[in-house]
Coordinates of C-alpha atoms and ligand atoms in Angstrom, one line a residue:
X1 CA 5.5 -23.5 0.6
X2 CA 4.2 -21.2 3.4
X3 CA 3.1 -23.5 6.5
X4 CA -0.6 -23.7 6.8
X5 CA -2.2 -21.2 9.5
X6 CA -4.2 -23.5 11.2
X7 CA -6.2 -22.8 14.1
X8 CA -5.7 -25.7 17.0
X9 CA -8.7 -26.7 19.2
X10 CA -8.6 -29.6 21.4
X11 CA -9.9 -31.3 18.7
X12 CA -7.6 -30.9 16.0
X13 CA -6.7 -28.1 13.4
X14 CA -9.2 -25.7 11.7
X15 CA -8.1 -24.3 8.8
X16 CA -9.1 -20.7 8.2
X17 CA -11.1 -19.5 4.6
X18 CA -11.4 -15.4 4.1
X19 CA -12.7 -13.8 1.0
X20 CA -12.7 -9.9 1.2
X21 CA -15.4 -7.6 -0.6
X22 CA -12.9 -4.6 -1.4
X23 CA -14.8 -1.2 -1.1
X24 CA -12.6 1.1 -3.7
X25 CA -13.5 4.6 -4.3
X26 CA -13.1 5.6 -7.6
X27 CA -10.8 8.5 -8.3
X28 CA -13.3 11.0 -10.3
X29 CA -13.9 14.5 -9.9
X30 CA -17.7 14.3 -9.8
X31 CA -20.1 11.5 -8.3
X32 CA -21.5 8.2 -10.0
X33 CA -24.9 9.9 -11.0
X34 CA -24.4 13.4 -10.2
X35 CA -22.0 16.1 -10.6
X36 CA -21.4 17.5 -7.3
X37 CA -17.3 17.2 -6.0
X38 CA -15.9 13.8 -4.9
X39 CA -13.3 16.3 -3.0
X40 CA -12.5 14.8 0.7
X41 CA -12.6 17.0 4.0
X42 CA -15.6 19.5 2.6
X43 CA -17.9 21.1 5.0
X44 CA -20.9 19.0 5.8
X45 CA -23.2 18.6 3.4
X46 CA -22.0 21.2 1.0
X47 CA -21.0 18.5 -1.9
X48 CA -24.5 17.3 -2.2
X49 CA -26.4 18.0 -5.4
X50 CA -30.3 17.2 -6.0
X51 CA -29.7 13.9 -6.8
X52 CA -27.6 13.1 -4.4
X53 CA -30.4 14.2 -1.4
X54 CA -32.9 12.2 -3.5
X55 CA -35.1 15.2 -3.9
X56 CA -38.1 13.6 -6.3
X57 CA -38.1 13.4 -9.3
X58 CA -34.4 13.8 -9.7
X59 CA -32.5 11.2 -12.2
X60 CA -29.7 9.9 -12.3
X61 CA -26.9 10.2 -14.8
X62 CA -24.4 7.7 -15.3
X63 CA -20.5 9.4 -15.0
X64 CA -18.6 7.9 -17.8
X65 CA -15.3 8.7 -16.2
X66 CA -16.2 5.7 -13.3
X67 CA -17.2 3.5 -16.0
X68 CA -13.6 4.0 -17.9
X69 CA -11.6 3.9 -14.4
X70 CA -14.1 0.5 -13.5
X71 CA -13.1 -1.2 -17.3
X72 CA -9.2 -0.5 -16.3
X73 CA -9.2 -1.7 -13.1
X74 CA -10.9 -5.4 -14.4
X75 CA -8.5 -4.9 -17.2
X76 CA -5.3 -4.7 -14.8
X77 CA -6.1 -7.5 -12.6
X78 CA -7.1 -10.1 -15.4
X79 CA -10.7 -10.0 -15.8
X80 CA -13.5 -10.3 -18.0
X81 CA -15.0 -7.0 -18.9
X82 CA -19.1 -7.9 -19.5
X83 CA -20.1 -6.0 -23.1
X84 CA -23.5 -5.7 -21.2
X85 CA -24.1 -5.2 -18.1
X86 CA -27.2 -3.4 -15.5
X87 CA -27.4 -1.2 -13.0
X88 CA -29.9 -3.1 -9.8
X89 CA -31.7 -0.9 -6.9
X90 CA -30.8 -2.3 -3.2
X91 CA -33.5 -1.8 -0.9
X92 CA -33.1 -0.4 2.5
X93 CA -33.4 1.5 5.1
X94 CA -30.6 4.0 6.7
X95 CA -30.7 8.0 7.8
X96 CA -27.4 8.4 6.1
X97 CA -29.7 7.0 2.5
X98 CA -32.2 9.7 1.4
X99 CA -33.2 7.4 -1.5
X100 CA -34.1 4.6 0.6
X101 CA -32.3 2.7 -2.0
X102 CA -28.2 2.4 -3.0
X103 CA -27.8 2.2 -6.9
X104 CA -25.2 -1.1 -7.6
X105 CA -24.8 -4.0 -10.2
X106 CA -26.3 -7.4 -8.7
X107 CA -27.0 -10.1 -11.4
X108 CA -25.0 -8.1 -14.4
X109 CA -21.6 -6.5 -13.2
X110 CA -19.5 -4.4 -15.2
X111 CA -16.6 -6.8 -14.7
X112 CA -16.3 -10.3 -14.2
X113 CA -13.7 -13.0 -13.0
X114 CA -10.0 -12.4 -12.8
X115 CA -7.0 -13.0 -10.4
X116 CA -4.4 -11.0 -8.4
X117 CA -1.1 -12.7 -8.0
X118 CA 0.2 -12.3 -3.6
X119 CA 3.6 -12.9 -2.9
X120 CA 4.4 -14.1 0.8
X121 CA 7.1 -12.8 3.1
X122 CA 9.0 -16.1 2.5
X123 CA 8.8 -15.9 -1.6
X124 CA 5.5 -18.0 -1.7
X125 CA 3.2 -17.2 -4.5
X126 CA -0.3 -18.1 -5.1
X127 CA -3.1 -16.9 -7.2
X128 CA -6.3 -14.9 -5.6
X129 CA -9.7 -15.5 -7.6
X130 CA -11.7 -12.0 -8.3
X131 CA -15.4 -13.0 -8.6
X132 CA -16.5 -10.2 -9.9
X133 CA -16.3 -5.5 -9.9
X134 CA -19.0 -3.8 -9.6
X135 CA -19.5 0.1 -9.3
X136 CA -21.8 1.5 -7.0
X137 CA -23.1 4.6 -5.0
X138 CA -21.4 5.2 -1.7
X139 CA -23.8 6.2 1.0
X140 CA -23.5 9.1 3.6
X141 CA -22.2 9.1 7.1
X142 CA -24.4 9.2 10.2
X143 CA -22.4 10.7 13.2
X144 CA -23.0 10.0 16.6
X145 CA -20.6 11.4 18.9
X146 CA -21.4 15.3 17.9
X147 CA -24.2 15.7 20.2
X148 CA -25.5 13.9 23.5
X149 CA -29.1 12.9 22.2
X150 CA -29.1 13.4 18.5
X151 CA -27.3 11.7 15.8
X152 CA -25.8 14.1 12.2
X153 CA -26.4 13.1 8.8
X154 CA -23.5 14.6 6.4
X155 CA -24.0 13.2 2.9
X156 CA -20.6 14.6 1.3
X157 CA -19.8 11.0 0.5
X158 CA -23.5 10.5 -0.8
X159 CA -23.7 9.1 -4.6
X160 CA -19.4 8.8 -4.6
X161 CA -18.4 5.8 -7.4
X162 CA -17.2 3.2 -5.4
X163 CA -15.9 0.2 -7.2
X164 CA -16.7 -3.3 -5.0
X165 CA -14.1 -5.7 -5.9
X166 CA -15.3 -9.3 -4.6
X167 CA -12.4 -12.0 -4.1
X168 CA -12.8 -15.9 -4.3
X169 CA -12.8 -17.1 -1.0
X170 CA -9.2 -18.1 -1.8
X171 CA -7.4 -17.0 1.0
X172 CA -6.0 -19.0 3.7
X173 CA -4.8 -16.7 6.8
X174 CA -4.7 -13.5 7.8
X175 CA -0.8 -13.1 6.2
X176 CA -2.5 -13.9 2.7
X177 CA -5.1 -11.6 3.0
X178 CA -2.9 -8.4 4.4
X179 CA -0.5 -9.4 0.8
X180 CA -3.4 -9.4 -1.2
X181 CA -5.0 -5.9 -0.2
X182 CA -2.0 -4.5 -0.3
X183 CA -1.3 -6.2 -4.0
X184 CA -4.9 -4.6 -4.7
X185 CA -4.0 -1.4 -3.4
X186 CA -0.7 -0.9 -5.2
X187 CA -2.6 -1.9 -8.8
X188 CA -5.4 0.4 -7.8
X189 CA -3.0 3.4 -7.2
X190 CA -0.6 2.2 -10.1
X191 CA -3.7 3.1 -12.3
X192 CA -5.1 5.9 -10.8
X193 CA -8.8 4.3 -10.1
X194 CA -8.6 4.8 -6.4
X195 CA -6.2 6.5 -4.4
X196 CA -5.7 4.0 -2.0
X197 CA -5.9 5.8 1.4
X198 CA -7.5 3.4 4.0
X199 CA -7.5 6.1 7.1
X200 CA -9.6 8.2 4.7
X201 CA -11.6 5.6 3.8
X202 CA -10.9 5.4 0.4
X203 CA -10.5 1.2 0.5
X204 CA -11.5 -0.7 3.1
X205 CA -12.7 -4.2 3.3
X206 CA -15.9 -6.7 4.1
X207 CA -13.7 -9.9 5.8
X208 CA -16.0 -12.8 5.4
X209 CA -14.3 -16.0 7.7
X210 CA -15.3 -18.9 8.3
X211 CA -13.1 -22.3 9.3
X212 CA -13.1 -26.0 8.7
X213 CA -11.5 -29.0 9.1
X214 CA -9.0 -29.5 6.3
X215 CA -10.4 -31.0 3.6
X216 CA -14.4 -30.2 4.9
X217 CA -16.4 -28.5 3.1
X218 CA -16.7 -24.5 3.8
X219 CA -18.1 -23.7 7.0
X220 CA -20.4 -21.2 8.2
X221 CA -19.4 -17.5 7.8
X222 CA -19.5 -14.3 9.1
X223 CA -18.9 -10.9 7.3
X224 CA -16.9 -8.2 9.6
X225 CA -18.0 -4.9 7.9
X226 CA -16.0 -2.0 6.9
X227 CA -12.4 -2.6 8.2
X228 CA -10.0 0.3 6.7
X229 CA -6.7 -1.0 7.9
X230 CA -4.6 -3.9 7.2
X231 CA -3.7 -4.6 10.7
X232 CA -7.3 -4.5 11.4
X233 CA -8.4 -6.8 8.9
X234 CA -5.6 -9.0 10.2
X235 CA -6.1 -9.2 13.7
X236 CA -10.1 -9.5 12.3
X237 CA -9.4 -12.4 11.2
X238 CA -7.6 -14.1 13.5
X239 CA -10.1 -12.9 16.7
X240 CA -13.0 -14.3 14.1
X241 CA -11.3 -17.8 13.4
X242 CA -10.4 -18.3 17.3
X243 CA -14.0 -17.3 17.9
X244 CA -15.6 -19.8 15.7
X245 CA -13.0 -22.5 16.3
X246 CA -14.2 -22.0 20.1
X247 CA -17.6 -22.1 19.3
X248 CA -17.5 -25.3 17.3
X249 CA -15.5 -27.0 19.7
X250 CA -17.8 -26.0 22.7
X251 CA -20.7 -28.1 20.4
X252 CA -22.5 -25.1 19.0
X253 CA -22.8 -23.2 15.4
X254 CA -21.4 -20.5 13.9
X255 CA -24.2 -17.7 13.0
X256 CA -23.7 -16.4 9.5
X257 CA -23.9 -12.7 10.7
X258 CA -22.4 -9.1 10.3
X259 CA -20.2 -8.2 12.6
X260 CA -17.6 -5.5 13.0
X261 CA -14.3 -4.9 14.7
X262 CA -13.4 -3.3 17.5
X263 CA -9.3 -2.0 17.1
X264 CA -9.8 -0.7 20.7
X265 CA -10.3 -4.4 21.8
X266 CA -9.2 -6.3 19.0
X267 CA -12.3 -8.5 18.7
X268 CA -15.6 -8.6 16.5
X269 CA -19.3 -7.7 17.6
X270 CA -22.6 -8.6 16.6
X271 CA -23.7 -5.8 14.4
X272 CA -26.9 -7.8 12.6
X273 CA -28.1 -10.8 11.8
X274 CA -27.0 -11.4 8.3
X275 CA -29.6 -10.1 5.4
X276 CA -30.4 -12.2 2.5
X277 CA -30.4 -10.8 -1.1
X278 CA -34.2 -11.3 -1.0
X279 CA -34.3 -8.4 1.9
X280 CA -33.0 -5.8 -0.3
X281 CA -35.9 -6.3 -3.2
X282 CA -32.9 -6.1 -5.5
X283 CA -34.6 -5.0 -9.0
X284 CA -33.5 -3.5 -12.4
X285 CA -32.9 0.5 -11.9
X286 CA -35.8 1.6 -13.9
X287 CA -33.7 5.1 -14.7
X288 CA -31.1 3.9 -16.2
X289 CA -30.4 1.9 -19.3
X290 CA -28.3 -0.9 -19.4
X291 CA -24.8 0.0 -20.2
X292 CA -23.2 -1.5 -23.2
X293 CA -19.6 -1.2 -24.0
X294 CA -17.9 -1.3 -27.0
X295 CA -15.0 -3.0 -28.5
X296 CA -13.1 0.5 -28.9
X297 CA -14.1 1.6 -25.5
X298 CA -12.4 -1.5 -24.1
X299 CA -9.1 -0.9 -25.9
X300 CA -8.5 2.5 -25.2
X301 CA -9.1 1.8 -21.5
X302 CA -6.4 -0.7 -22.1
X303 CA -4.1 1.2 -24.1
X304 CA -4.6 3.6 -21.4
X305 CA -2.6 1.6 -18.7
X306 CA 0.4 2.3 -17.6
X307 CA 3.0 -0.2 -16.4
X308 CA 1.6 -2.6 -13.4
X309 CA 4.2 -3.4 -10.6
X310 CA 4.6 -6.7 -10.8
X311 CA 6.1 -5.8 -14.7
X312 CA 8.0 -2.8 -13.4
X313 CA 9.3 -5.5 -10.5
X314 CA 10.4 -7.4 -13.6
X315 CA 12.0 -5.2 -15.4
X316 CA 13.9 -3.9 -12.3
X317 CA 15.1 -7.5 -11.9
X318 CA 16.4 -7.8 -15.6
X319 CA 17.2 -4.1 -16.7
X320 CA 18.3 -2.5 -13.8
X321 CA 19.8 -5.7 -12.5
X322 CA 18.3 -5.7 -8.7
X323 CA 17.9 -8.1 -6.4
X324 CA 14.5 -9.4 -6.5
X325 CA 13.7 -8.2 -2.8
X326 CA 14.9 -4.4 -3.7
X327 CA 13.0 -4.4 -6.4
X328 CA 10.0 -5.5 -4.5
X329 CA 10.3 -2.9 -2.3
X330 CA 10.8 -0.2 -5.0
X331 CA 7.6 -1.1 -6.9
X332 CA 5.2 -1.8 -3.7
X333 CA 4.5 2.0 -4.5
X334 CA 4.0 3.7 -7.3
X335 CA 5.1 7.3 -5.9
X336 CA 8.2 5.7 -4.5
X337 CA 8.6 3.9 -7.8
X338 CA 8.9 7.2 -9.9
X339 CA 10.9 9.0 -7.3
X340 CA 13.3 6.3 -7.7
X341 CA 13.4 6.9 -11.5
X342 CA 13.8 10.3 -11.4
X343 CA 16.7 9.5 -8.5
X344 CA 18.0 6.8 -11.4
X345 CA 17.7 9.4 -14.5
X346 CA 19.3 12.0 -12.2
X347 CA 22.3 9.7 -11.4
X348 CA 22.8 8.6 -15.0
X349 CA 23.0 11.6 -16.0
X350 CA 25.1 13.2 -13.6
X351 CA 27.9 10.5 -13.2
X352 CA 27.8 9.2 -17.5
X353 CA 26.9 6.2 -16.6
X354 CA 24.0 3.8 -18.1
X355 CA 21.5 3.5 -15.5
X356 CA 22.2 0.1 -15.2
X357 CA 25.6 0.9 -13.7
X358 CA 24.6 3.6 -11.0
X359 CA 21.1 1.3 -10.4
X360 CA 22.1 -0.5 -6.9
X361 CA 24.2 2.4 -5.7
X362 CA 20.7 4.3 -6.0
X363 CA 18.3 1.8 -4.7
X364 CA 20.3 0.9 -1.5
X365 CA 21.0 4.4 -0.5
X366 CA 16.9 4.9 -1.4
X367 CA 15.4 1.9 0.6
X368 CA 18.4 2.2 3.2
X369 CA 19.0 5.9 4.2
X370 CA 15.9 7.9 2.9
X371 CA 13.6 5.4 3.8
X372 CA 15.2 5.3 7.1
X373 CA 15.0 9.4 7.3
X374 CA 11.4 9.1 6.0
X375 CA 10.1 7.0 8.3
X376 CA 11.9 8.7 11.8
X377 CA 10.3 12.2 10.1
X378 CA 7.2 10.4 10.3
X379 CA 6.6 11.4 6.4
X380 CA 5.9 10.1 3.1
X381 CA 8.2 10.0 -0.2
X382 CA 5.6 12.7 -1.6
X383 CA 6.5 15.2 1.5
X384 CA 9.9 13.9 1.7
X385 CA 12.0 17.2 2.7
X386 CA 15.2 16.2 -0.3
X387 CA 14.4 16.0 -4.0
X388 CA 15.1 13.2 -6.6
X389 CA 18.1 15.7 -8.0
X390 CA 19.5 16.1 -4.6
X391 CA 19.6 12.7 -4.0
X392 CA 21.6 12.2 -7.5
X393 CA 24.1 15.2 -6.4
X394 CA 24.8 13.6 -3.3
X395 CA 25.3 9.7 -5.0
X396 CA 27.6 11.6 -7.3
X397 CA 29.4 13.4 -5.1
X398 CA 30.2 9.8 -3.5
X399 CA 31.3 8.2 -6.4
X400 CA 33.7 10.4 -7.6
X401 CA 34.9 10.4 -4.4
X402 CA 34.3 13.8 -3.1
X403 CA 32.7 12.3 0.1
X404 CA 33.3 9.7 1.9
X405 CA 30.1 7.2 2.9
X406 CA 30.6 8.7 6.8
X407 CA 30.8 12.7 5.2
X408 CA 27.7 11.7 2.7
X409 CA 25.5 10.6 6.1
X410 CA 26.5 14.0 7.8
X411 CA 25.9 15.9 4.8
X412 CA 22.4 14.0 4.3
X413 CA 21.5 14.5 7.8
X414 CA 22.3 18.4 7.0
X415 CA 20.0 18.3 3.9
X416 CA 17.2 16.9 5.7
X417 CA 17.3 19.8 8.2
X418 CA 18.1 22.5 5.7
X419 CA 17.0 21.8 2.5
X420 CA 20.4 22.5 0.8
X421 CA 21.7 21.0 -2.3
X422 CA 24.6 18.1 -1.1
X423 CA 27.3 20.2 -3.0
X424 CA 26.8 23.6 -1.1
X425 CA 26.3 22.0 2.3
X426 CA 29.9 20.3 1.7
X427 CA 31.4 23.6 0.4
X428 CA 30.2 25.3 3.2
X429 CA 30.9 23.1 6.0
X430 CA 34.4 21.8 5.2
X431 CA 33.2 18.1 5.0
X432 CA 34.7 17.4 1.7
X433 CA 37.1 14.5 2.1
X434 CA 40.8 15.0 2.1
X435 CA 42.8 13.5 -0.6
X436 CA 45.7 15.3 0.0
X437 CA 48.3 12.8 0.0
X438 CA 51.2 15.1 2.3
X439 CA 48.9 16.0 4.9
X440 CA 47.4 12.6 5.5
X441 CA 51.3 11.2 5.5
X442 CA 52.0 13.6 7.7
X443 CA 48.6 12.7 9.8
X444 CA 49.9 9.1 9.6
X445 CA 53.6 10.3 10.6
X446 CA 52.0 11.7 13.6
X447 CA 49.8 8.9 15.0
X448 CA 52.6 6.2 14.1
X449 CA 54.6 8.7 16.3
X450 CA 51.9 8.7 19.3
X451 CA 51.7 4.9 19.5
X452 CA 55.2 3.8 19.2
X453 CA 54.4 0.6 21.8
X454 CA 51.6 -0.1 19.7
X455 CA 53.2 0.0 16.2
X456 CA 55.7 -2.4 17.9
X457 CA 53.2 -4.6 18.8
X458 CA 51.8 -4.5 15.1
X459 CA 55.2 -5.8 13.9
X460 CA 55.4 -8.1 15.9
X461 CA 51.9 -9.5 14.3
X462 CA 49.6 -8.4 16.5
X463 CA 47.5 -7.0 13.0
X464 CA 43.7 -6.4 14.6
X465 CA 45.8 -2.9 15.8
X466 CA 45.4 -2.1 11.9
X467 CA 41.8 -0.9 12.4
X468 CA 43.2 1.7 15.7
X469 CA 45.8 3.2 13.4
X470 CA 43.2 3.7 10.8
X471 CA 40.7 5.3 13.6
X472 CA 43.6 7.6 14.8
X473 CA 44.3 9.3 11.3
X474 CA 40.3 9.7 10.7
X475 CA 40.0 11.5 13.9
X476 CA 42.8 13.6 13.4
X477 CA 41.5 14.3 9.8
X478 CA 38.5 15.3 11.8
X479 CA 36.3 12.4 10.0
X480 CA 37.2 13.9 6.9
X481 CA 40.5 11.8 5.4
X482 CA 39.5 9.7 2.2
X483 CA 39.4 6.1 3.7
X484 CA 40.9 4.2 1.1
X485 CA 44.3 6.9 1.1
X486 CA 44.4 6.2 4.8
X487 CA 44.5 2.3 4.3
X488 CA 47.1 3.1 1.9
X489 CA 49.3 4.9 3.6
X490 CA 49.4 3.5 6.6
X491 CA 50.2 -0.2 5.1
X492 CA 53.0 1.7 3.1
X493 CA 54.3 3.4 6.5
X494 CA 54.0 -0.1 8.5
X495 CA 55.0 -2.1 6.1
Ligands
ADP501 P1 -22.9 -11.7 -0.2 O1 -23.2 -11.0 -1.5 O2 -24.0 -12.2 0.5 O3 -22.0 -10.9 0.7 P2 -21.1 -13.4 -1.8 O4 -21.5 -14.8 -2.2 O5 -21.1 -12.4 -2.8 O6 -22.1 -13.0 -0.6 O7 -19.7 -13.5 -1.1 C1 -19.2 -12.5 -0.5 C2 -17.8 -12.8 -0.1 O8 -17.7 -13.9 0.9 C3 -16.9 -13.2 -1.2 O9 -15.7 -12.5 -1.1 C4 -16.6 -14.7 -1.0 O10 -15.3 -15.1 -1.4 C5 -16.8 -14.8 0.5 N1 -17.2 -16.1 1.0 C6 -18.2 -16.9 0.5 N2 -18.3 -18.0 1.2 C7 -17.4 -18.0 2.1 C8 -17.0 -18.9 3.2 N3 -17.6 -20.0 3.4 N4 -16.0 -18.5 4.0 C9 -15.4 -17.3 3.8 N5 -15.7 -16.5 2.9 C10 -16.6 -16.8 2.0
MG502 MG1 -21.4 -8.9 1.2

C-alpha cells in the first residue's frame, strides 16, 4: 500500500479528495453539429460554419462519427453505454458563445458508470469510479493579450465534440490523480477518440478538491478550471489542499467556488463564485431528438477496438517475456508501443529468431539508448531521426557479433546525426569489431611486452590488473577488438 498523502495542520491530518472532469476532444474531422474542420492552428475564424456562429435559424445536426468515438471510449474504460439518451441546452453568457447557450447531455448522458484501473510508482493499484461521458460543444476562445483595450473572439474551436469524462471523487493525492490522467490519456489515444495533446488543449482537466479529517464526511470543494498539464493539475492540488487545510484550521470555511491555476505562481485564484445547475436553465434541446442506440451499433463500436494497454502490458509480460516495469513503459504509449513492434518484427526477422527470443535485447536497447537519444534531441518516437528497420540492423549486427556494445553506441550516435543504415555507417567508418585472432595475439603479445612489471605483479596474484591488460589491447585495437576474444586471449597468454 501507498502511504496516505495527508495534509498536516496543527491540528492533525487532512486527508485530501479530487475528482477530475476530463475535457476530451473528440478526434473527428468535422464538428458535433456542424461540418466545418476540427483542424488545429487555422486562421481565426475561418473554420466556423453557420451554425457554429449561431446565425438564426440555423440547426443543428448531430455528427455520428462523435457519437461512435463517445460509445468506444465508455466501452474501453468499463462503462454503461445508455440505449437512450438527450441532448440538454446550458444557459449562459460568454463573448466566445454566439448561441448564448453550449449544447451538452445533463440528466441523460450517452455513457454511464465505469472504472479506470491506476497503477502507482510503487506497484499500488486501485480502481477510479467514472460517473458518467458526456459529449458536448466546445466553446470559442476570447483573447486578451492581442490588443491594449479590446479583447478577440476566434471561434475555430466553436461547436468542436468534446467528450466530458467525470470521475468518482475517488482519488486520494495529487500522485493518484497525475496516474489516472495519464491512464485516461493512453486509453483515449490507444483508441483514437482523442489525440491526447494537453499543450494543444486537446485534454485538460476540472480538479475539484476538497479535504477532511479521515474518516469525515466530504468537505467543501472547489473546482480549479481548465488545467492542461499534469504537473499543473498536481501542484493544483496540492496548493488547493494546503489552502483549505489553512483555512479550516484558522476557524473559517472553505467556499465551494471556481478557481484557476496560476503555473507562473503555482497557486489557485478566485475566478467565480461557484454556479448552481439551476443558473444554467438546463432544458431539453428542442432541435434535436433524443438519440437512441442500437444493439448493432454498440457491437460494432466494440468490435472496433483495438487492443487496450493494460492487455498489450499483459501480453508483453507473458508472450514476450518482459519484466513487468519494461513492459509498462512500452505500453504507456501507443506510438511507442507499435514502433516497438515493428523494432520486434524487424529483429525476428532479421536474426531467425521467435520474437520471444530477441524481445529483451529490443526493449532495453529501446527504453535505454533511444529513449535516452529521444529525449536529449528533445523529440518524440513519431519524429525520431532512426527507423524501426534501422534499429533491427543495428541489434542484428550486435548479436552476430559484428559490433561490439561500445562500436554499436558509436555507430548509433552516427545514425542519429546522419540518418544512415547501421551496416553502411560500420563499412564505412572501419568500426566493425576485430575478430581476427593473429592480430589481437599479436596486440596482446605487444601490451604483455609493454607492461612486463605489471604482468609480474599479475602472477604474483595481484588479479584486479586483469581489467588494465584488457584496456590496453582495446586501445590498441582502437576500441575496435571483439571483447570476449580479448578476455580470451589474454587469460590464455597469462595463464
Ligand atoms: P458539477 O456538475 O457541479 O461540477 P458534479 O457532482 O458533477 O458537480 O461533480 C463534479 C466533480 O466533482 C466530479 O468529478 C466529482 O467526483 C467531484 N466531486 C464531487 N464532490 C467532491 C468533493 N467533496 N471533493 C472533491 N471532489 C468532488
Ligand atoms: Mg463541473
Amino acid at each position: 500500500m501507498a502511504p496516505p498523502y495527508l495534509v498536516n495542520g496543527e491540528t492533525g491530518p487532512f486527508e485530501v479528495v479530487i475528482g477530475l472532469e476530463v475535457h476530451a476532444q473528440v478526434i473527428s474531422k468535422s464538428k458535433l453539429f456542424s461540418g466545418a474542420s476540427t483542424a488545429f492552428g487555422g486562421a481565426p475564424n475561418t473554420r466556423v460554419s453557420l451554425v457554429d456562429a449561431a446565425m438564426p435559424g440555423m440547426l443543428p445536426v448531430l455528427n455520428g462519427e462523435c457519437v461512435r468515438q463517445a460509445v468506444r471510449t465508455g466501452l474501453a474504460l468499463g462503462c454503461t453505454i445508455n440505449r437512450r439518451s438527450r441532448f440538454d441546452r446550458k444557459n449562459y453568457f460568454y463573448a466566445d458563445l454566439p448561441a448564448g447557450y453550449q449544447i451538452s447531455q445533463y440528466e441523460a448522458p450517452i455513457v454511464g458508470e465505469g472504472a479506470v484501473e491506476i497503477e502507482l510508482e510503487d506497484g499500488t493499484r486501485k480502481a477510479v469510479g467514472i460517473e458518467r461521458i458526456h459529449l458536448e460543444q466546445d466553446a470559442g476562445k476570447s483573447i486578451h493579450d492581442l490588443h491594449p483595450e479590446l479583447s478577440y473572439v476566434d471561434l475555430n474551436r466553436a461547436g468542436v465534440a468534446l467528450m466530458e469524462i467525470v470521475s468518482k471523487p475517488d482519488l486520494r493525492s495529487p500522485a493518484e490523480a497525475g496516474a489516472y490522467v495519464t491512464t485516461l490519456r493512453a486509453i483515449l489515444r490507444a483508441i483514437g477518440s482523442c489525440d491526447g495533446n494537453m499543450q494543444e488543449g486537446s485534454l485538460r482537466a476540472d480538479v475539484n478538491v476538497s479535504v477532511r479529517r479521515p474518516g469525515a464526511p466530504f468537505g467543501t470543494r472547489c473546482e480549479i478550471k481548465n488545467v492542461n498539464s499534469i504537473r499543473f493539475i498536481q501542484q493544483a492540488i496540492a496548493f488547493e489542499a494546503r489552502r483549505q487545510v489553512d483555512l479550516i484550521e484558522a476557524g473559517e470555511a472553505v467556499v465551494q467556488e471556481t478557481r484557476l491555476f496560476d503555473p507562473e505562481r503555482g497557486e489557485t485564484r478566485p475566478l467565480r463564485s461557484k454556479e448552481d445547475a439551476h443558473d444554467y436553465r438546463y432544458f431539453p434541446e428542442p432541435d434535436l431528438l433524443p438519440l437512441v442506440l442500437d444493439e448493432a451499433f454498440i457491437e460494432a463500436c466494440r468490435a472496433s477496438l483495438p487492443e487496450l494497454p493494460h492487455a498489450r502490458r499483459r501480453r508483453y509480460e507473458t508472450e514476450l517475456g518482459l519484466s513487468p516495469y519494461v513492459a509498462g513503459v512500452l505500453t504507456a504509449d501507443i506510438e511507442e508501443s507499435l514502433w516497438f513492434e515493428l523494432l520486434l518484427a524487424e529483429s525476428a526477422k532479421r536474426q531467425g529468431k521467435p520474437p520471444r527470443e530477441v524481445a529483451e535485447r529490443a526493449a532495453n536497447w529501446m527504453t535505454g539508448d533511444l529513449f535516452a537519444a529521444l529525449k536529449r534531441l528533445d523529440r518524440t518516437i513519431a519524429d525520431s531521426p532512426v527507423t524501426p528497420a534501422q534499429g533491427a540492423e543495428l541489434l542484428a549486427l550486435l548479436a552476430d557479433g559484428t559490433l561490439s556494445g561500445p562500436l554499436a553506441k558509436q555507430v548509433f550516435e552516427i545514425m542519429l546525426e546522419t540518418g544512415e543504415n547501421p551496416g553502411v555507417i560500420a563499412e564505412a567508418r572501419g568500426l566493425k569489431q576485430v575478430t581476427d585472432t593473429a592480430a589481437l595475439e599479436a596486440a596482446v603479445a605487444a601490451v604483455l611486452q609493454a607492461n612486463a612489471d605489471k604482468v609480474a605483479e599479475y602472477r604474483a596474484g595481484k588479479e584486479k590488473l586483469f581489467g588494465f591488460f584488457v584496456g590496453q589491447v582495446m586501445k590498441a585495437s582502437g576500441g575496435k577488438a571483439s571483447p570476449a576474444l580479448v578476455n580470451d586471449l589474454l587469460k590464455r597468454a597469462l595463464g
